Amino acid sequence: MLDFAWSAGTFTATDAMAATSLTRSTAIDAIDTLASVDILHELPNAREAGSYRSGRPARRFALSSGLGVVIGVDAGDTHLAVTIADPLDRTLVHHRTDLDPQHSPAERRATLLDQLGRALEEAGSSRDAILAICVGVAAPVDRAGVSPPHPDGFWERTNPQLAEALGDWAPVVEVKNDALLAAVAEGSDPRGGAIGCRDYVALLAGERFGGGVVVDGQLLHGAHGGVGEGVVFDHIIGVGSAFGLGYALQDRVRDAIAAGEIAQGGAVGRLADAERVDPEALLALAASADPEALLVASRVGETLARVVGVLGSMYDPAKVIVCGAVAESIEPVLAAARGILPAQLHLPAPELLASALGAEVVSLGAVATARRAAHEHAVPLLAERRLAGR
């Protein structure tokens, strides 16, 4: 009955019977039991609501609005986004702040815990009300929420023992790889590029390459959470690095200037005067058909085609969806990559497209995962505790 109520909206006992195949007496008993501990809420009947004219009005129910909250966190290398939401469909608070990538693991952990507390206070909630937390990090994560050691300490910094730090905050705490959560978002959000698709890769490609992989409708994980980890691209000729498209655009601009292919005083050349080339500004020039920007986009398209060719050969996806903030302006690079991609693999080339979910794709996946945990684990546990305490 709880599974049915989760997605039913307002319903009657007759609705529940039809959906669950329970007898009328069993359905009513289950409804009354859940209502008695405020897991379900009885609404005014149809006559009181002004939409019923004659006969005995049916009792109407809905999932209680006071079950608690879920939290989704995108803990990137240079940013932290915290979302407090209800278990169904409302976002209560969303904050995104910059992080210093040089912060120690202890500093990052303290910042995250402080931001969680602030967001809860703004939402008018408390730790006691948290049903589930999901945190996305830029590291492989095993099923216990632990990241393996990294040669340079990067994974330990981006996942500073968060599963342990948050363990007593909620009945369910999950720490996941950020690309995996991007794949969740692309497959579950109504705007996602993988709705209805059973085989796809969500490719986080702005700062570093990392893929969330879905095959036969199942998220792939691996013993250490390393499926889709981008270090493989350090060894691919024509890619040479796990650093993402933002760095590739910058490097190709400076290479072209050094080769005399781009004038230093032109629109593209002036972008290289900054400490770091602004990828959005460069891609905006490419979208406006600036020939020098299109030259850069075509060369980065070659790099992306090799990346997608490796993913296509390894996982045979129907789609590869480029995700993250860079996706909002990446179309000139995708257009170049699409022309090159078929030659990069023997299998049919996957469809290559830009995500519509923008910079919040990991946050959306984290909230969706926390809501699923609330549905499948935390709320049933809450119902059991309340029934046991009657």
XYZ file of N, CA, C and O in Angstrom, residues 28-96:
276
model
N -8.510 -1.394 2.968
C -8.964 -0.401 3.944
C -8.189 -0.539 5.247
O -7.806 0.464 5.869
N -7.927 -1.774 5.668
C -7.153 -1.986 6.896
C -5.738 -1.409 6.763
O -5.234 -0.753 7.686
N -5.100 -1.627 5.601
C -3.748 -1.104 5.382
C -3.758 0.422 5.367
O -2.884 1.075 5.959
N -4.763 0.996 4.699
C -4.874 2.456 4.642
C -5.065 3.033 6.042
O -4.390 3.993 6.447
N -5.989 2.452 6.798
C -6.253 2.962 8.143
C -5.033 2.818 9.045
O -4.765 3.679 9.898
N -4.298 1.718 8.885
C -3.091 1.516 9.695
C -2.061 2.591 9.395
O -1.473 3.191 10.313
N -1.818 2.871 8.111
C -0.839 3.893 7.744
C -1.321 5.291 8.132
O -0.520 6.143 8.530
N -2.612 5.518 8.053
C -3.156 6.821 8.443
C -3.060 7.025 9.948
O -2.869 8.154 10.421
N -3.155 5.944 10.706
C -3.134 6.064 12.166
C -1.785 6.527 12.694
O -1.692 7.027 13.825
N -0.725 6.346 11.901
C 0.611 6.798 12.323
C 1.105 7.932 11.418
O 2.305 8.202 11.336
N 0.169 8.582 10.741
C 0.444 9.784 9.947
C 1.437 9.538 8.815
O 2.170 10.446 8.412
N 1.455 8.317 8.270
C 2.187 8.078 7.033
C 1.291 8.464 5.858
O 1.741 9.042 4.870
N 0.004 8.150 5.984
C -1.004 8.654 5.056
C -1.830 9.721 5.755
O -1.996 9.696 6.976
N -2.364 10.641 4.974
C -3.208 11.714 5.490
C -4.570 11.616 4.822
O -4.662 11.497 3.597
N -5.645 11.616 5.644
C -6.990 11.587 5.069
C -7.409 13.004 4.717
O -7.366 13.916 5.550
N -7.847 13.168 3.477
C -8.256 14.470 2.963
C -9.752 14.667 3.151
O -10.493 13.702 3.380
N -10.233 15.905 3.047
C -11.687 16.114 3.064
C -12.339 15.301 1.957
O -11.784 15.152 0.863
N -13.517 14.730 2.257
C -14.146 13.913 1.215
C -14.650 14.795 0.075
O -14.658 16.019 0.149
N -15.056 14.134 -1.001
C -15.407 14.866 -2.220
C -16.558 15.836 -1.995
O -16.604 16.915 -2.587
N -17.502 15.481 -1.125
C -18.640 16.375 -0.877
C -18.152 17.650 -0.189
O -18.507 18.759 -0.555
N -17.261 17.495 0.810
C -16.739 18.669 1.512
C -15.887 19.537 0.591
O -15.814 20.755 0.746
N -15.245 18.885 -0.376
C -14.410 19.636 -1.312
C -15.236 20.298 -2.405
O -14.702 21.038 -3.239
N -16.551 20.026 -2.441
C -17.430 20.690 -3.389
C -17.497 20.053 -4.748
O -17.976 20.664 -5.702
N -17.023 18.795 -4.876
C -17.019 18.151 -6.190
C -17.873 16.890 -6.217
O -17.751 16.071 -7.110
N -18.744 16.726 -5.222
C -19.571 15.525 -5.162
C -21.009 15.950 -4.852
O -21.236 16.787 -3.979
N -21.961 15.368 -5.567
C -23.342 15.844 -5.486
C -24.281 14.908 -4.735
O -25.173 15.361 -4.023
N -24.133 13.599 -4.908
C -25.100 12.676 -4.313
C -24.420 11.386 -3.896
O -23.316 11.079 -4.323
N -25.122 10.596 -3.039
C -24.584 9.326 -2.585
C -23.545 9.512 -1.494
O -23.267 10.617 -1.028
N -22.990 8.404 -1.098
C -21.991 8.422 -0.028
C -20.620 8.730 -0.623
O -20.120 7.975 -1.473
N -19.984 9.815 -0.211
C -18.688 10.172 -0.816
C -17.577 9.233 -0.343
O -17.560 8.769 0.798
N -16.652 8.948 -1.242
C -15.531 8.072 -0.905
C -14.502 8.816 -0.059
O -14.296 10.022 -0.230
N -13.885 8.105 0.854
C -12.784 8.682 1.610
C -11.569 8.829 0.685
O -11.294 7.967 -0.158
N -10.825 9.918 0.877
C -9.683 10.204 0.011
C -8.417 10.347 0.861
O -8.463 10.903 1.964
N -7.323 9.853 0.310
C -6.064 9.819 1.056
C -4.911 10.291 0.165
O -4.997 10.275 -1.064
N -3.839 10.662 0.822
C -2.585 10.994 0.130
C -1.439 10.748 1.100
O -1.640 10.689 2.321
N -0.255 10.582 0.549
C 0.922 10.462 1.400
C 1.052 11.721 2.247
O 0.854 12.832 1.760
N 1.382 11.565 3.515
C 1.497 12.712 4.415
C 2.587 13.663 3.949
O 3.661 13.228 3.479
N 2.330 14.948 4.082
C 3.322 15.957 3.686
C 4.386 16.174 4.750
O 5.356 16.897 4.517
N 4.230 15.568 5.915
C 5.157 15.813 7.016
C 6.088 14.662 7.328
O 6.536 14.515 8.468
N 6.396 13.845 6.328
C 7.247 12.675 6.582
C 8.688 13.055 6.887
O 9.383 12.340 7.603
N 9.151 14.151 6.321
C 10.537 14.556 6.519
C 11.096 15.136 5.248
O 10.361 15.536 4.342
N 12.424 15.208 5.175
C 13.098 15.780 4.016
C 14.182 14.833 3.532
O 14.641 13.952 4.265
N 14.588 15.037 2.286
C 15.760 14.356 1.742
C 16.782 15.413 1.352
O 16.437 16.581 1.110
N 18.045 15.006 1.271
C 19.125 15.937 0.940
C 19.955 15.357 -0.192
O 20.379 14.200 -0.139
N 20.182 16.183 -1.210
C 21.109 15.835 -2.283
C 22.271 16.811 -2.278
O 22.068 18.024 -2.169
N 23.497 16.293 -2.397
C 24.693 17.124 -2.347
C 25.571 16.819 -3.557
O 25.833 15.655 -3.865
N 26.013 17.868 -4.227
C 27.029 17.756 -5.270
C 28.306 18.355 -4.708
O 28.459 19.572 -4.627
N 29.219 17.473 -4.291
C 30.471 17.916 -3.671
C 31.597 17.780 -4.692
O 32.353 16.808 -4.695
N 31.690 18.747 -5.595
C 32.715 18.722 -6.628
C 34.058 19.189 -6.113
O 34.205 19.568 -4.949
N 35.035 19.207 -7.007
C 36.370 19.640 -6.614
C 36.388 21.121 -6.282
O 37.062 21.560 -5.345
N 35.595 21.916 -7.036
C 35.637 23.368 -6.856
C 34.295 23.968 -6.475
O 34.153 25.193 -6.473
N 33.313 23.147 -6.180
C 31.994 23.680 -5.811
C 31.293 22.724 -4.858
O 31.624 21.541 -4.774
N 30.308 23.277 -4.161
C 29.461 22.486 -3.268
C 28.023 22.960 -3.441
O 27.721 24.139 -3.240
N 27.140 22.050 -3.827
C 25.720 22.373 -3.985
C 24.928 21.499 -3.028
O 25.096 20.278 -3.008
N 24.073 22.122 -2.236
C 23.246 21.418 -1.255
C 21.781 21.679 -1.585
O 21.370 22.829 -1.740
N 20.994 20.606 -1.682
C 19.564 20.719 -1.964
C 18.777 20.010 -0.880
O 19.031 18.835 -0.592
N 17.844 20.734 -0.263
C 16.886 20.140 0.672
C 15.564 20.030 -0.073
O 15.096 21.006 -0.669
N 14.954 18.847 -0.063
C 13.719 18.624 -0.815
C 12.764 17.774 0.004
O 13.173 17.094 0.955
N 11.492 17.816 -0.383
C 10.559 16.881 0.234
C 10.714 15.527 -0.456
O 11.421 15.409 -1.461
N 10.093 14.457 0.072
C 10.329 13.133 -0.510
C 9.695 12.925 -1.877
O 9.994 11.925 -2.532
N 8.828 13.839 -2.313
C 8.089 13.609 -3.550
C 8.567 14.484 -4.702
O 9.133 13.984 -5.662
N 8.341 15.798 -4.606
C 8.602 16.591 -5.814
C 8.970 18.050 -5.576
O 9.217 18.778 -6.528
N 9.035 18.519 -4.333
C 9.308 19.934 -4.099
C 10.735 20.154 -3.619
O 11.228 19.432 -2.752
N 11.393 21.161 -4.198
C 12.680 21.617 -3.687
C 12.430 22.724 -2.679
O 11.737 23.697 -2.974
N 12.987 22.576 -1.488
C 12.775 23.548 -0.414
C 13.893 24.580 -0.358
O 13.636 25.774 -0.178
N 15.132 24.132 -0.496
C 16.297 25.024 -0.441
C 17.351 24.474 -1.390
O 17.557 23.253 -1.463
N 17.994 25.361 -2.119
C 19.133 24.950 -2.957
C 20.204 26.025 -2.880
O 19.934 27.194 -3.156
N 21.423 25.635 -2.484
C 22.554 26.557 -2.401
C 23.730 25.970 -3.169
O 24.004 24.773 -3.073
N 24.429 26.826 -3.905
C 25.648 26.408 -4.601
C 26.748 27.409 -4.270
O 26.560 28.625 -4.451
